[in-house]
């Protein structure tokens, strides 16, 4: 998807978009349902990401994504089970990041303007998400489009992150607010 630019059912690029999603569907099903050993799973993850898996990075299935190739994992990351990364735009994950079970990274959204939605049904746009180094994303946290989480931050379980998170802070709640600085 074009960064920040809307796409909808009437857009000429929609067929290419749908094909890429279908490819992602096949890889996701294989990753989540196959009984693969560690090396086979790592190889399939590299195929999904279109990149080498660095260090001890581990993604525990089930793992949900749209495309896969817009996800950039760092070194020594742990992505726990049932994490969702809707990678309509790029998702950058730094090094030594812990992502709790059920966390969601949502790069896509829809226009707030009713007329825009009526003109082009299912109109969607996407903004990248950036997660710094040494970050801990708690279980069930939701990171919304365009968010940056700074180095050494903690996002509490169940937090809904609607604004950037400063480095070395703990945020909790819905919407996420600073609990304290580290």
PDB file of C-alpha atoms in Angstrom:
ATOM      1  CA  UNK A   1       0.000   0.000   0.000  1.00  0.00           C
ATOM      2  CA  UNK A   2       1.218   3.479  -0.760  1.00  0.00           C
ATOM      3  CA  UNK A   3       2.410   5.154   2.435  1.00  0.00           C
ATOM      4  CA  UNK A   4      -0.384   7.280   3.822  1.00  0.00           C
ATOM      5  CA  UNK A   5      -2.296   7.225   0.535  1.00  0.00           C
ATOM      6  CA  UNK A   6      -5.769   5.697   0.547  1.00  0.00           C
ATOM      7  CA  UNK A   7      -6.677   2.622  -1.437  1.00  0.00           C
ATOM      8  CA  UNK A   8     -10.194   1.292  -1.944  1.00  0.00           C
ATOM      9  CA  UNK A   9     -12.219  -1.240  -3.902  1.00  0.00           C
ATOM     10  CA  UNK A  10     -12.359   1.156  -6.893  1.00  0.00           C
ATOM     11  CA  UNK A  11      -8.583   1.765  -6.964  1.00  0.00           C
ATOM     12  CA  UNK A  12      -6.775   0.310 -10.011  1.00  0.00           C
ATOM     13  CA  UNK A  13      -4.063  -1.113  -7.697  1.00  0.00           C
ATOM     14  CA  UNK A  14      -6.544  -3.207  -5.710  1.00  0.00           C
ATOM     15  CA  UNK A  15      -5.982  -6.402  -7.733  1.00  0.00           C
ATOM     16  CA  UNK A  16      -2.235  -6.330  -7.015  1.00  0.00           C
ATOM     17  CA  UNK A  17      -3.001  -5.625  -3.354  1.00  0.00           C
ATOM     18  CA  UNK A  18      -5.422  -8.588  -3.187  1.00  0.00           C
ATOM     19  CA  UNK A  19      -2.880 -10.920  -4.848  1.00  0.00           C
ATOM     20  CA  UNK A  20      -0.219  -9.987  -2.290  1.00  0.00           C
ATOM     21  CA  UNK A  21      -2.685 -10.626   0.545  1.00  0.00           C
ATOM     22  CA  UNK A  22      -3.517 -14.058  -0.942  1.00  0.00           C
ATOM     23  CA  UNK A  23       0.198 -14.955  -1.033  1.00  0.00           C
ATOM     24  CA  UNK A  24       0.473 -13.874   2.601  1.00  0.00           C
ATOM     25  CA  UNK A  25      -2.550 -16.033   3.469  1.00  0.00           C
ATOM     26  CA  UNK A  26      -0.855 -19.147   2.083  1.00  0.00           C
ATOM     27  CA  UNK A  27       2.390 -18.508   3.956  1.00  0.00           C
ATOM     28  CA  UNK A  28       0.536 -17.682   7.181  1.00  0.00           C
ATOM     29  CA  UNK A  29      -1.459 -20.927   7.021  1.00  0.00           C
ATOM     30  CA  UNK A  30       1.711 -22.939   6.415  1.00  0.00           C
ATOM     31  CA  UNK A  31       3.569 -21.213   9.272  1.00  0.00           C
ATOM     32  CA  UNK A  32       0.714 -21.694  11.730  1.00  0.00           C
ATOM     33  CA  UNK A  33      -0.388 -25.240  10.884  1.00  0.00           C
ATOM     34  CA  UNK A  34       2.796 -27.076   9.942  1.00  0.00           C
ATOM     35  CA  UNK A  35       4.753 -29.242  12.326  1.00  0.00           C
ATOM     36  CA  UNK A  36       8.139 -27.773  11.489  1.00  0.00           C
ATOM     37  CA  UNK A  37      11.377 -28.112  13.387  1.00  0.00           C
ATOM     38  CA  UNK A  38      13.183 -24.950  14.498  1.00  0.00           C
ATOM     39  CA  UNK A  39      15.337 -24.644  11.361  1.00  0.00           C
ATOM     40  CA  UNK A  40      12.396 -25.243   9.010  1.00  0.00           C
ATOM     41  CA  UNK A  41      10.267 -22.673  10.857  1.00  0.00           C
ATOM     42  CA  UNK A  42      13.130 -20.150  10.705  1.00  0.00           C
ATOM     43  CA  UNK A  43      13.467 -20.760   6.947  1.00  0.00           C
ATOM     44  CA  UNK A  44       9.745 -20.241   6.401  1.00  0.00           C
ATOM     45  CA  UNK A  45       9.815 -17.066   8.521  1.00  0.00           C
ATOM     46  CA  UNK A  46      12.654 -15.743   6.338  1.00  0.00           C
ATOM     47  CA  UNK A  47      10.518 -16.489   3.267  1.00  0.00           C
ATOM     48  CA  UNK A  48       7.589 -14.596   4.836  1.00  0.00           C
ATOM     49  CA  UNK A  49       9.717 -11.586   5.825  1.00  0.00           C
ATOM     50  CA  UNK A  50      11.888 -11.600   2.673  1.00  0.00           C
ATOM     51  CA  UNK A  51      14.840 -11.179   5.069  1.00  0.00           C
ATOM     52  CA  UNK A  52      17.220 -13.145   7.283  1.00  0.00           C
ATOM     53  CA  UNK A  53      16.161 -13.800  10.865  1.00  0.00           C
ATOM     54  CA  UNK A  54      18.850 -12.282  13.098  1.00  0.00           C
ATOM     55  CA  UNK A  55      20.324 -13.727  16.275  1.00  0.00           C
ATOM     56  CA  UNK A  56      17.930 -15.616  18.510  1.00  0.00           C
ATOM     57  CA  UNK A  57      14.784 -13.940  17.143  1.00  0.00           C
ATOM     58  CA  UNK A  58      11.779 -16.208  17.563  1.00  0.00           C
ATOM     59  CA  UNK A  59       8.168 -15.895  16.381  1.00  0.00           C
ATOM     60  CA  UNK A  60       5.850 -18.328  18.145  1.00  0.00           C
ATOM     61  CA  UNK A  61       2.821 -19.472  16.140  1.00  0.00           C
ATOM     62  CA  UNK A  62       0.100 -18.670  15.606  1.00  0.00           C
ATOM     63  CA  UNK A  63       1.358 -15.485  13.972  1.00  0.00           C
ATOM     64  CA  UNK A  64      -0.997 -13.316  11.921  1.00  0.00           C
ATOM     65  CA  UNK A  65      -0.032 -10.818   9.197  1.00  0.00           C
ATOM     66  CA  UNK A  66      -1.264  -9.433   5.878  1.00  0.00           C
ATOM     67  CA  UNK A  67       1.831  -9.551   3.674  1.00  0.00           C
ATOM     68  CA  UNK A  68       4.843 -10.381   5.848  1.00  0.00           C
ATOM     69  CA  UNK A  69       7.376  -8.563   3.687  1.00  0.00           C
ATOM     70  CA  UNK A  70       6.586  -5.218   5.377  1.00  0.00           C
ATOM     71  CA  UNK A  71       7.672  -6.601   8.767  1.00  0.00           C
ATOM     72  CA  UNK A  72      11.282  -5.890   9.776  1.00  0.00           C
ATOM     73  CA  UNK A  73      12.358  -7.768  12.901  1.00  0.00           C
ATOM     74  CA  UNK A  74      15.513  -6.917  14.804  1.00  0.00           C
ATOM     75  CA  UNK A  75      18.047  -9.158  16.496  1.00  0.00           C
ATOM     76  CA  UNK A  76      17.048 -11.328  19.474  1.00  0.00           C
ATOM     77  CA  UNK A  77      13.338 -10.428  19.399  1.00  0.00           C
ATOM     78  CA  UNK A  78      10.641 -12.640  20.907  1.00  0.00           C
ATOM     79  CA  UNK A  79       7.208 -12.452  19.299  1.00  0.00           C
ATOM     80  CA  UNK A  80       4.875 -14.497  21.487  1.00  0.00           C
ATOM     81  CA  UNK A  81       1.897 -16.500  20.258  1.00  0.00           C
ATOM     82  CA  UNK A  82      -1.208 -14.989  18.658  1.00  0.00           C
ATOM     83  CA  UNK A  83       0.461 -11.680  17.726  1.00  0.00           C
ATOM     84  CA  UNK A  84      -1.163  -9.762  14.863  1.00  0.00           C
ATOM     85  CA  UNK A  85       0.918  -7.527  12.563  1.00  0.00           C
ATOM     86  CA  UNK A  86      -1.325  -5.969   9.925  1.00  0.00           C
ATOM     87  CA  UNK A  87       1.543  -4.831   7.733  1.00  0.00           C
ATOM     88  CA  UNK A  88      -0.237  -2.753   5.088  1.00  0.00           C
ATOM     89  CA  UNK A  89       2.620  -0.310   5.835  1.00  0.00           C
ATOM     90  CA  UNK A  90       6.035  -1.198   7.232  1.00  0.00           C
ATOM     91  CA  UNK A  91       6.481  -2.350  10.810  1.00  0.00           C
ATOM     92  CA  UNK A  92       9.997  -1.861  12.176  1.00  0.00           C
ATOM     93  CA  UNK A  93      10.893  -3.788  15.340  1.00  0.00           C
ATOM     94  CA  UNK A  94      14.229  -2.952  17.000  1.00  0.00           C
ATOM     95  CA  UNK A  95      16.645  -5.336  18.731  1.00  0.00           C
ATOM     96  CA  UNK A  96      15.909  -7.220  21.975  1.00  0.00           C
ATOM     97  CA  UNK A  97      12.168  -6.538  21.807  1.00  0.00           C
ATOM     98  CA  UNK A  98       9.690  -8.642  23.782  1.00  0.00           C
ATOM     99  CA  UNK A  99       6.163  -8.805  22.370  1.00  0.00           C
ATOM    100  CA  UNK A 100       3.540 -10.400  24.605  1.00  0.00           C
ATOM    101  CA  UNK A 101       0.842 -12.808  23.478  1.00  0.00           C
ATOM    102  CA  UNK A 102      -2.068 -11.302  21.599  1.00  0.00           C
ATOM    103  CA  UNK A 103      -0.404  -7.939  20.933  1.00  0.00           C
ATOM    104  CA  UNK A 104      -1.610  -6.160  17.794  1.00  0.00           C
ATOM    105  CA  UNK A 105       0.233  -3.838  15.417  1.00  0.00           C
ATOM    106  CA  UNK A 106      -2.298  -2.147  13.136  1.00  0.00           C
ATOM    107  CA  UNK A 107      -0.877   0.006  10.332  1.00  0.00           C
ATOM    108  CA  UNK A 108      -4.171   0.354   8.440  1.00  0.00           C
ATOM    109  CA  UNK A 109      -7.088   2.662   9.139  1.00  0.00           C
ATOM    110  CA  UNK A 110     -10.013   4.245   7.348  1.00  0.00           C
ATOM    111  CA  UNK A 111     -10.884   7.885   6.619  1.00  0.00           C
ATOM    112  CA  UNK A 112     -12.890   9.655   9.288  1.00  0.00           C
ATOM    113  CA  UNK A 113     -14.611  11.705   6.577  1.00  0.00           C
ATOM    114  CA  UNK A 114     -17.942  10.019   5.798  1.00  0.00           C
ATOM    115  CA  UNK A 115     -18.084  11.368   2.240  1.00  0.00           C
ATOM    116  CA  UNK A 116     -14.676   9.860   1.435  1.00  0.00           C
ATOM    117  CA  UNK A 117     -15.835   6.463   2.693  1.00  0.00           C
ATOM    118  CA  UNK A 118     -19.066   6.727   0.676  1.00  0.00           C
ATOM    119  CA  UNK A 119     -17.197   7.671  -2.535  1.00  0.00           C
ATOM    120  CA  UNK A 120     -14.896   4.661  -2.361  1.00  0.00           C
ATOM    121  CA  UNK A 121     -16.191   1.815  -0.186  1.00  0.00           C
ATOM    122  CA  UNK A 122     -13.650   0.067   2.014  1.00  0.00           C
ATOM    123  CA  UNK A 123     -11.146   2.920   1.532  1.00  0.00           C
ATOM    124  CA  UNK A 124      -8.048   2.234   3.604  1.00  0.00           C
ATOM    125  CA  UNK A 125      -4.770   4.034   4.254  1.00  0.00           C
ATOM    126  CA  UNK A 126      -1.724   2.891   6.210  1.00  0.00           C
ATOM    127  CA  UNK A 127       1.087   4.452   8.244  1.00  0.00           C
ATOM    128  CA  UNK A 128       4.264   2.685   9.454  1.00  0.00           C
ATOM    129  CA  UNK A 129       4.886   1.614  13.040  1.00  0.00           C
ATOM    130  CA  UNK A 130       8.362   1.889  14.587  1.00  0.00           C
ATOM    131  CA  UNK A 131       9.398   0.077  17.765  1.00  0.00           C
ATOM    132  CA  UNK A 132      12.794   0.953  19.267  1.00  0.00           C
ATOM    133  CA  UNK A 133      15.398  -1.287  20.906  1.00  0.00           C
ATOM    134  CA  UNK A 134      14.907  -3.046  24.266  1.00  0.00           C
ATOM    135  CA  UNK A 135      11.146  -2.444  24.251  1.00  0.00           C
ATOM    136  CA  UNK A 136       8.600  -4.623  26.029  1.00  0.00           C
ATOM    137  CA  UNK A 137       5.104  -4.712  24.525  1.00  0.00           C
ATOM    138  CA  UNK A 138       2.711  -6.329  27.019  1.00  0.00           C
ATOM    139  CA  UNK A 139       0.105  -8.975  26.287  1.00  0.00           C
ATOM    140  CA  UNK A 140      -2.889  -7.719  24.339  1.00  0.00           C
ATOM    141  CA  UNK A 141      -1.464  -4.247  23.729  1.00  0.00           C
ATOM    142  CA  UNK A 142      -2.601  -2.497  20.549  1.00  0.00           C
ATOM    143  CA  UNK A 143      -0.238  -0.234  18.592  1.00  0.00           C
ATOM    144  CA  UNK A 144      -2.131   1.961  16.106  1.00  0.00           C
ATOM    145  CA  UNK A 145      -1.027   3.396  12.707  1.00  0.00           C
ATOM    146  CA  UNK A 146       1.916   5.794  12.583  1.00  0.00           C
ATOM    147  CA  UNK A 147       3.097   5.156  16.154  1.00  0.00           C
ATOM    148  CA  UNK A 148       6.737   5.237  17.269  1.00  0.00           C
ATOM    149  CA  UNK A 149       7.701   3.575  20.553  1.00  0.00           C
ATOM    150  CA  UNK A 150      11.085   4.827  21.779  1.00  0.00           C
ATOM    151  CA  UNK A 151      14.011   2.744  23.042  1.00  0.00           C
ATOM    152  CA  UNK A 152      13.732   1.065  26.455  1.00  0.00           C
ATOM    153  CA  UNK A 153       9.989   1.775  26.761  1.00  0.00           C
ATOM    154  CA  UNK A 154       7.353  -0.533  28.225  1.00  0.00           C
ATOM    155  CA  UNK A 155       3.809  -0.725  26.877  1.00  0.00           C
ATOM    156  CA  UNK A 156       1.598  -2.295  29.537  1.00  0.00           C
ATOM    157  CA  UNK A 157      -0.687  -5.238  28.920  1.00  0.00           C
ATOM    158  CA  UNK A 158      -3.903  -4.202  27.193  1.00  0.00           C
ATOM    159  CA  UNK A 159      -2.716  -0.656  26.481  1.00  0.00           C
ATOM    160  CA  UNK A 160      -4.063   1.050  23.361  1.00  0.00           C
ATOM    161  CA  UNK A 161      -1.269   3.239  21.989  1.00  0.00           C
ATOM    162  CA  UNK A 162      -2.730   6.221  20.125  1.00  0.00           C
ATOM    163  CA  UNK A 163       0.284   8.575  20.441  1.00  0.00           C
ATOM    164  CA  UNK A 164       4.060   8.115  20.231  1.00  0.00           C
ATOM    165  CA  UNK A 165       5.746   6.680  23.331  1.00  0.00           C
ATOM    166  CA  UNK A 166       8.857   8.472  24.567  1.00  0.00           C
ATOM    167  CA  UNK A 167      12.019   6.460  25.257  1.00  0.00           C
ATOM    168  CA  UNK A 168      12.391   5.062  28.785  1.00  0.00           C
ATOM    169  CA  UNK A 169       8.735   5.416  29.768  1.00  0.00           C
ATOM    170  CA  UNK A 170       6.016   3.029  30.876  1.00  0.00           C
ATOM    171  CA  UNK A 171       2.595   3.586  29.307  1.00  0.00           C
ATOM    172  CA  UNK A 172      -0.644   1.867  30.341  1.00  0.00           C
ATOM    173  CA  UNK A 173      -4.365   2.126  29.718  1.00  0.00           C
ATOM    174  CA  UNK A 174      -6.825   2.998  26.973  1.00  0.00           C
ATOM    175  CA  UNK A 175      -5.736   5.345  25.605  1.00  0.00           C
ATOM    176  CA  UNK A 176      -2.174   4.692  26.797  1.00  0.00           C
ATOM    177  CA  UNK A 177      -0.813   7.327  29.155  1.00  0.00           C
ATOM    178  CA  UNK A 178       2.559   7.656  30.883  1.00  0.00           C
ATOM    179  CA  UNK A 179       2.620   5.772  34.180  1.00  0.00           C
ATOM    180  CA  UNK A 180       6.214   6.746  34.929  1.00  0.00           C
ATOM    181  CA  UNK A 181       9.622   7.370  33.416  1.00  0.00           C
ATOM    182  CA  UNK A 182      12.414   4.818  33.735  1.00  0.00           C
TER     183      UNK A 182
END
